[in-house]
Amino acid sequence: MKRTSIPERLAGNRYVTDEDESHIHVDQDLARSTGTGKRIVAVCPAHVYTEEPDGTISVEYAACFECGACLAVAAPGALTWHYPRGGTGVQFREG
Ligand code: SF4
């Protein structure tokens, strides 16, 4: 049986982007003052977060595969995250 890597498995996922609403919002001031910004950039396996040169955290929410890791490292109130609206978000092909 051929073993496939994690990136190979993830490449088969399908994403349906909610063009009207992001399911992720960052409180920029709280993210900066609590260190949440640097932690969510470091922990997100989908590279959804980027720290801009001015310290602002940008969010490419369409790439999120809903693992919840960013929530585990965010200070209370610094990150608002909910599942994408019905019919949007990631659809896993391999469980
Ligand atoms: Fe990244 Fe996972 Fe958070 Fe989505 S839920 S933004 S993939 S860490």
XYZ file of C-alpha atoms and ligand atoms in Angstrom:
103
model
C 0.000 0.000 0.000
C 1.432 3.358 -1.047
C 1.880 5.870 1.755
C 0.926 9.442 0.945
C 2.300 12.527 2.650
C 0.155 15.029 4.529
C 0.581 17.681 1.767
C -0.503 15.101 -0.838
C -3.595 14.284 1.186
C -4.454 17.943 1.762
C -4.030 18.716 -1.937
C -7.157 16.675 -2.629
C -9.365 18.858 -0.450
C -11.970 21.082 -1.995
C -12.624 24.606 -0.721
C -15.837 26.521 -1.250
C -15.166 30.139 -0.355
C -17.816 32.279 1.277
C -17.264 35.386 -0.820
C -19.471 37.543 1.421
C -18.165 36.833 4.900
C -14.937 35.774 6.565
C -15.352 33.283 9.396
C -12.186 34.655 11.053
C -11.658 38.083 12.593
C -8.564 39.332 14.402
C -8.680 42.114 16.988
C -5.450 43.754 15.856
C -4.752 45.642 19.095
C -5.345 42.614 21.320
C -3.438 40.326 18.974
C -0.445 42.640 19.139
C -0.521 43.294 22.895
C -0.986 39.633 23.873
C 1.398 38.024 21.388
C -1.519 36.212 19.757
C -0.540 37.469 16.309
C 2.846 35.779 16.325
C 1.400 32.569 17.778
C -1.368 32.159 15.208
C 1.064 32.862 12.368
C 3.367 30.162 13.753
C 0.749 27.513 14.480
C -1.555 27.642 11.454
C -0.700 24.741 9.126
C -2.606 26.340 6.234
C -0.690 29.661 6.384
C -3.921 31.605 6.752
C -2.231 34.341 8.825
C 0.563 36.664 7.787
C 2.228 39.318 9.918
C 2.647 42.435 7.808
C 5.662 44.760 8.275
C 3.559 47.124 10.403
C 2.575 44.270 12.739
C -0.954 43.894 11.375
C -2.145 40.303 10.932
C -3.730 39.658 7.537
C -6.126 36.740 7.100
C -6.584 34.598 3.983
C -9.604 32.771 5.375
C -10.373 30.831 2.204
C -7.431 28.480 2.906
C -8.601 27.503 6.409
C -9.220 23.802 6.916
C -10.911 24.250 10.257
C -8.442 22.468 12.514
C -8.875 24.851 15.465
C -5.166 25.210 16.271
C -5.294 29.014 16.177
C -8.057 29.042 18.767
C -5.917 27.002 21.129
C -3.136 29.609 21.175
C -5.132 32.860 20.980
C -5.687 35.076 24.002
C -9.359 35.558 24.945
C -10.976 38.103 22.649
C -8.040 38.433 20.260
C -9.482 36.042 17.697
C -13.080 35.448 16.662
C -13.526 32.212 14.761
C -16.624 30.247 13.807
C -17.269 27.530 11.270
C -17.967 28.833 7.754
C -21.595 29.182 6.787
C -23.367 26.064 5.533
C -22.139 24.823 2.178
C -18.860 26.735 2.377
C -15.452 25.932 3.838
C -13.288 22.874 3.402
C -14.522 19.527 2.153
C -12.095 16.742 3.010
C -11.537 14.008 0.479
C -9.530 11.692 2.733
C -11.245 11.821 6.104
Fe -5.346 27.844 10.432
Fe -6.554 25.784 11.592
Fe -7.007 28.268 12.477
Fe -7.972 27.487 10.099
S -8.565 26.700 12.138
S -6.954 29.424 10.533
S -6.338 26.125 9.386
S -5.060 27.143 12.557
